[in-house]
CSV table of C-alpha atoms in Angstrom, one decimal:
chain,number,residue,atom,x,y,z
A,21,ASN,CA,-2.6,-8.1,11.9
A,22,ALA,CA,-4.7,-5.0,12.6
A,23,GLY,CA,-6.7,-5.0,9.3
A,24,VAL,CA,-8.4,-1.7,8.8
A,25,THR,CA,-8.0,0.9,11.5
A,26,GLN,CA,-9.9,4.2,11.7
A,27,THR,CA,-8.9,7.3,13.7
A,28,PRO,CA,-10.6,8.8,15.6
A,29,LYS,CA,-13.5,6.6,16.8
A,30,PHE,CA,-15.6,9.6,18.0
A,31,ARG,CA,-15.6,13.3,17.3
A,32,VAL,CA,-17.8,16.3,17.9
A,33,LEU,CA,-17.4,19.3,15.6
A,34,LYS,CA,-18.9,22.7,15.5
A,35,THR,CA,-20.5,23.8,12.3
A,36,GLY,CA,-17.9,25.3,10.0
A,37,GLN,CA,-14.9,23.4,11.6
A,38,SER,CA,-12.7,21.2,9.5
A,39,MET,CA,-11.3,17.8,10.3
A,40,THR,CA,-9.6,14.8,8.7
A,41,LEU,CA,-10.5,11.1,9.3
A,42,LEU,CA,-7.7,8.6,8.9
A,43,CYS,CA,-8.0,5.1,7.6
A,44,ALA,CA,-5.0,2.7,7.6
A,45,GLN,CA,-4.8,-0.8,6.3
A,46,ASP,CA,-2.0,-3.3,6.6
A,47,MET,CA,-3.1,-5.8,4.0
A,48,ASN,CA,-1.4,-4.2,1.0
A,49,HIS,CA,-4.8,-3.7,-0.6
A,50,GLU,CA,-5.1,-1.6,-3.8
A,51,TYR,CA,-8.7,-0.5,-3.3
A,52,MET,CA,-9.9,1.7,-0.4
A,53,TYR,CA,-13.3,3.3,0.3
A,54,TRP,CA,-15.1,5.8,2.5
A,55,TYR,CA,-18.8,5.3,3.3
A,56,ARG,CA,-21.2,7.1,5.5
A,57,GLN,CA,-24.1,5.4,7.3
A,58,ASP,CA,-27.1,7.4,8.6
A,59,PRO,CA,-29.4,5.9,11.2
A,60,GLY,CA,-31.5,3.0,9.9
A,61,MET,CA,-29.9,3.4,6.5
A,62,GLY,CA,-27.5,1.4,4.4
A,63,LEU,CA,-24.0,2.5,3.5
A,64,ARG,CA,-23.5,5.2,0.9
A,65,LEU,CA,-20.1,5.5,-0.9
A,66,ILE,CA,-18.5,8.9,-0.6
A,67,HIS,CA,-15.2,8.4,-2.4
A,68,TYR,CA,-12.9,5.5,-3.3
A,69,SER,CA,-9.4,4.9,-4.5
A,70,VAL,CA,-8.1,2.2,-6.9
A,71,GLY,CA,-4.5,2.8,-6.0
A,72,GLU,CA,-1.9,5.1,-4.5
A,73,GLY,CA,-2.3,8.6,-5.8
A,74,THR,CA,-5.7,8.0,-7.3
A,75,THR,CA,-9.2,8.9,-6.0
A,76,ALA,CA,-12.7,8.9,-7.5
A,77,LYS,CA,-16.1,10.2,-6.5
A,78,GLY,CA,-18.8,7.9,-5.2
A,79,GLU,CA,-22.5,8.3,-4.6
A,80,VAL,CA,-22.4,11.3,-2.1
A,81,PRO,CA,-19.1,13.1,-2.6
A,82,ASP,CA,-20.2,16.7,-1.9
A,83,GLY,CA,-18.6,18.4,1.1
A,84,TYR,CA,-15.8,15.8,1.3
A,85,ASN,CA,-12.3,15.5,-0.1
A,86,VAL,CA,-9.9,12.6,0.0
A,87,SER,CA,-6.3,11.8,-0.5
A,88,ARG,CA,-4.3,8.6,-1.0
A,89,LEU,CA,-0.7,9.7,-0.8
A,90,LYS,CA,0.4,6.3,0.6
A,91,LYS,CA,-1.0,2.9,-0.4
A,92,GLN,CA,-1.9,2.0,3.2
A,93,ASN,CA,-3.6,5.3,4.1
A,94,PHE,CA,-6.8,6.9,2.8
A,95,LEU,CA,-7.8,10.3,4.3
A,96,LEU,CA,-11.3,11.8,4.4
A,97,GLY,CA,-11.5,15.5,4.9
A,98,LEU,CA,-14.4,17.7,5.8
A,99,GLU,CA,-13.5,21.3,4.9
A,100,SER,CA,-16.4,23.1,6.6
A,101,ALA,CA,-18.6,20.7,8.6
A,102,ALA,CA,-22.3,20.9,8.4
A,103,PRO,CA,-25.0,19.2,10.7
A,104,SER,CA,-26.0,17.1,7.6
A,105,GLN,CA,-22.6,15.4,7.8
A,106,THR,CA,-23.5,14.0,11.2
A,107,SER,CA,-23.1,10.3,10.6
A,108,VAL,CA,-21.1,7.2,11.1
A,109,TYR,CA,-18.2,6.9,8.7
A,110,PHE,CA,-16.7,3.6,7.6
A,111,CYS,CA,-13.6,2.9,5.8
A,112,ALA,CA,-12.9,-0.3,3.9
A,113,SER,CA,-10.2,-1.9,1.8
A,114,SER,CA,-10.0,-4.7,-0.7
A,115,SER,CA,-7.6,-6.3,-3.2
A,116,ASP,CA,-8.0,-5.9,-6.9
A,117,ARG,CA,-8.3,-9.7,-7.4
A,118,ARG,CA,-11.4,-11.2,-8.7
A,119,ASN,CA,-13.7,-13.0,-6.3
A,120,THR,CA,-12.4,-10.9,-3.4
A,121,GLU,CA,-14.0,-9.5,-0.2
A,122,ALA,CA,-13.8,-6.1,1.5
A,123,PHE,CA,-12.7,-5.5,5.0
A,124,PHE,CA,-14.2,-2.7,7.1
A,125,GLY,CA,-13.0,-0.6,10.0
A,126,GLN,CA,-14.9,-0.1,13.2
A,127,GLY,CA,-16.3,3.2,12.2
A,128,THR,CA,-16.0,6.9,13.2
A,129,ARG,CA,-19.1,8.5,14.9
A,130,LEU,CA,-19.1,12.1,13.9
A,131,THR,CA,-21.5,14.7,15.3
A,132,VAL,CA,-21.7,18.2,13.9
A,133,VAL,CA,-23.5,20.7,16.2
B,30,LEU,CA,-24.2,-2.1,-11.4
B,31,ALA,CA,-26.8,-4.8,-10.9
B,32,LYS,CA,-29.6,-3.5,-8.7
B,33,THR,CA,-30.6,-5.8,-5.8
B,34,THR,CA,-33.9,-6.1,-4.0
B,35,GLN,CA,-34.2,-7.8,-0.6
B,36,PRO,CA,-36.8,-7.7,2.2
B,37,ILE,CA,-36.5,-4.8,4.6
B,38,SER,CA,-36.9,-6.9,7.7
B,39,MET,CA,-37.5,-10.4,8.9
B,40,ASP,CA,-38.2,-12.0,12.3
B,41,SER,CA,-37.3,-15.5,13.4
B,42,TYR,CA,-37.3,-17.6,16.5
B,43,GLU,CA,-34.2,-19.0,17.9
B,44,GLY,CA,-33.2,-22.3,16.5
B,45,GLN,CA,-35.0,-21.9,13.2
B,46,GLU,CA,-33.4,-21.8,9.8
B,47,VAL,CA,-33.6,-18.4,8.2
B,48,ASN,CA,-33.6,-17.8,4.4
B,49,ILE,CA,-33.1,-14.3,3.0
B,50,THR,CA,-33.7,-14.0,-0.7
B,51,CYS,CA,-32.2,-11.3,-2.9
B,52,SER,CA,-33.3,-10.5,-6.4
B,53,HIS,CA,-30.8,-9.3,-9.0
B,54,ASN,CA,-32.4,-9.5,-12.4
B,55,ASN,CA,-29.7,-7.5,-14.2
B,56,ILE,CA,-26.7,-9.5,-13.0
B,57,ALA,CA,-23.8,-9.5,-15.4
B,58,THR,CA,-21.8,-12.5,-16.5
B,59,ASN,CA,-18.7,-11.5,-14.5
B,60,ASP,CA,-20.7,-10.5,-11.3
B,61,TYR,CA,-20.3,-12.4,-8.1
B,62,ILE,CA,-22.9,-12.5,-5.3
B,63,THR,CA,-21.7,-11.5,-1.9
B,64,TRP,CA,-23.4,-11.2,1.5
B,65,TYR,CA,-22.3,-9.1,4.4
B,66,GLN,CA,-23.5,-9.0,8.0
B,67,GLN,CA,-23.5,-5.8,10.1
B,68,PHE,CA,-24.0,-5.7,13.8
B,69,PRO,CA,-25.0,-2.4,15.5
B,70,SER,CA,-22.1,0.0,15.8
B,71,GLN,CA,-19.8,-2.2,13.7
B,72,GLY,CA,-18.6,-2.2,10.2
B,73,PRO,CA,-20.0,-4.9,7.8
B,74,ARG,CA,-18.4,-8.3,7.8
B,75,PHE,CA,-18.1,-10.7,4.9
B,76,ILE,CA,-20.2,-13.8,5.3
B,77,ILE,CA,-20.2,-15.7,2.0
B,78,GLN,CA,-19.7,-15.3,-1.7
B,79,GLY,CA,-20.7,-17.3,-4.7
B,80,TYR,CA,-21.0,-17.4,-8.5
B,81,LYS,CA,-23.4,-20.2,-9.2
B,82,THR,CA,-25.1,-23.3,-7.6
B,83,LYS,CA,-24.4,-23.7,-3.9
B,84,VAL,CA,-21.7,-22.5,-1.5
B,85,THR,CA,-21.4,-23.4,2.1
B,86,ASN,CA,-19.1,-22.3,4.9
B,87,GLU,CA,-19.1,-22.6,8.6
B,88,VAL,CA,-21.5,-19.6,8.9
B,89,ALA,CA,-24.0,-19.9,6.1
B,90,SER,CA,-25.1,-21.4,2.8
B,91,LEU,CA,-25.7,-19.5,-0.4
B,92,PHE,CA,-28.0,-20.9,-3.0
B,93,ILE,CA,-27.9,-19.5,-6.6
B,94,PRO,CA,-30.2,-20.9,-9.3
B,95,ALA,CA,-29.0,-21.5,-12.8
B,96,ASP,CA,-30.3,-18.2,-14.2
B,97,ARG,CA,-28.5,-16.3,-11.3
B,98,LYS,CA,-31.3,-13.7,-11.1
B,99,SER,CA,-31.7,-14.3,-7.4
B,100,SER,CA,-29.9,-15.8,-4.5
B,101,THR,CA,-30.8,-17.1,-1.1
B,102,LEU,CA,-28.7,-16.7,2.1
B,103,SER,CA,-29.5,-19.5,4.5
B,104,LEU,CA,-28.6,-19.3,8.2
B,105,PRO,CA,-29.0,-22.6,10.0
B,106,ARG,CA,-30.4,-22.6,13.5
B,107,VAL,CA,-30.2,-18.9,14.2
B,108,SER,CA,-29.4,-17.6,17.7
B,109,LEU,CA,-29.9,-14.2,19.3
B,110,SER,CA,-26.4,-13.2,18.2
B,111,ASP,CA,-27.4,-13.5,14.6
B,112,THR,CA,-29.6,-10.4,15.0
B,113,ALA,CA,-28.1,-8.0,12.4
B,114,VAL,CA,-28.5,-6.4,9.1
B,115,TYR,CA,-27.7,-8.6,6.1
B,116,TYR,CA,-26.6,-7.0,2.8
B,117,CYS,CA,-26.7,-8.7,-0.7
B,118,LEU,CA,-24.2,-7.2,-3.1
B,119,VAL,CA,-23.7,-8.1,-6.8
B,120,GLY,CA,-20.6,-7.2,-8.7
B,121,ASP,CA,-16.9,-8.0,-8.9
B,122,ILE,CA,-15.0,-5.5,-6.8
B,123,GLY,CA,-11.8,-6.9,-8.1
B,124,SER,CA,-12.6,-5.5,-11.5
B,125,GLY,CA,-13.7,-2.1,-10.3
B,126,ALA,CA,-13.8,-0.6,-6.8
B,127,ASN,CA,-17.1,1.1,-7.5
B,128,ASN,CA,-18.8,-2.3,-7.5
B,129,LEU,CA,-18.9,-2.4,-3.7
B,130,PHE,CA,-22.5,-1.0,-3.6
B,131,PHE,CA,-24.6,-1.5,-0.5
B,132,GLY,CA,-28.4,-1.2,-0.5
B,133,THR,CA,-30.5,-0.9,2.7
B,134,GLY,CA,-30.2,-4.6,3.6
B,135,THR,CA,-32.5,-6.9,5.5
B,136,ARG,CA,-32.8,-6.4,9.2
B,137,LEU,CA,-33.0,-9.8,10.9
B,138,THR,CA,-34.4,-9.9,14.4
B,139,VAL,CA,-34.0,-13.2,16.2
B,140,ILE,CA,-36.6,-13.7,19.0
B,141,PRO,CA,-36.1,-15.8,22.1
């Protein structure tokens, strides 16, 4: 049981390049999330999804797009990377039951130069 | 969303009990209180969750007074490996995915 898997783990981009981060979960969870964490800061929600085919904006959505074509996958896209998007990105998933918990991936460290 | 307030940092010696308090004055009737732990370079990990009174598991205890406006995470006899950031979350993520809201957390440093 892998839980939540993020791909890639590390990436360096040049300003203006695009890339897609993949999050996969094998727990049949309805909810999935993308967060970013800057040094010494807490996690900030970028986008989230409450089910296959649905997405919604979080706290800091600008510069990012997401897609949830399959229930187990949640993709985060950067169309034109900027140095301000240098961060560690975490994906998480949870069920839609009450009194539930979220499971996180190991993170993707992205540097934009 | 109920806003939470917790200390930015705490230091403790090995072997001591550590209590981290979180204030959440605007907690709603359906909200649960959940604590996560985050080690450097890792994603947060669920520690404990409760609704009222006391909850205990193999890792920690969670104390919630009757008015539920605050909660205290208690870590018994901490070791160096308990050095981490601890987040208090209030909400019911099962009723809305936007309830998984993290603040800045409490950075606990355990000293030898």
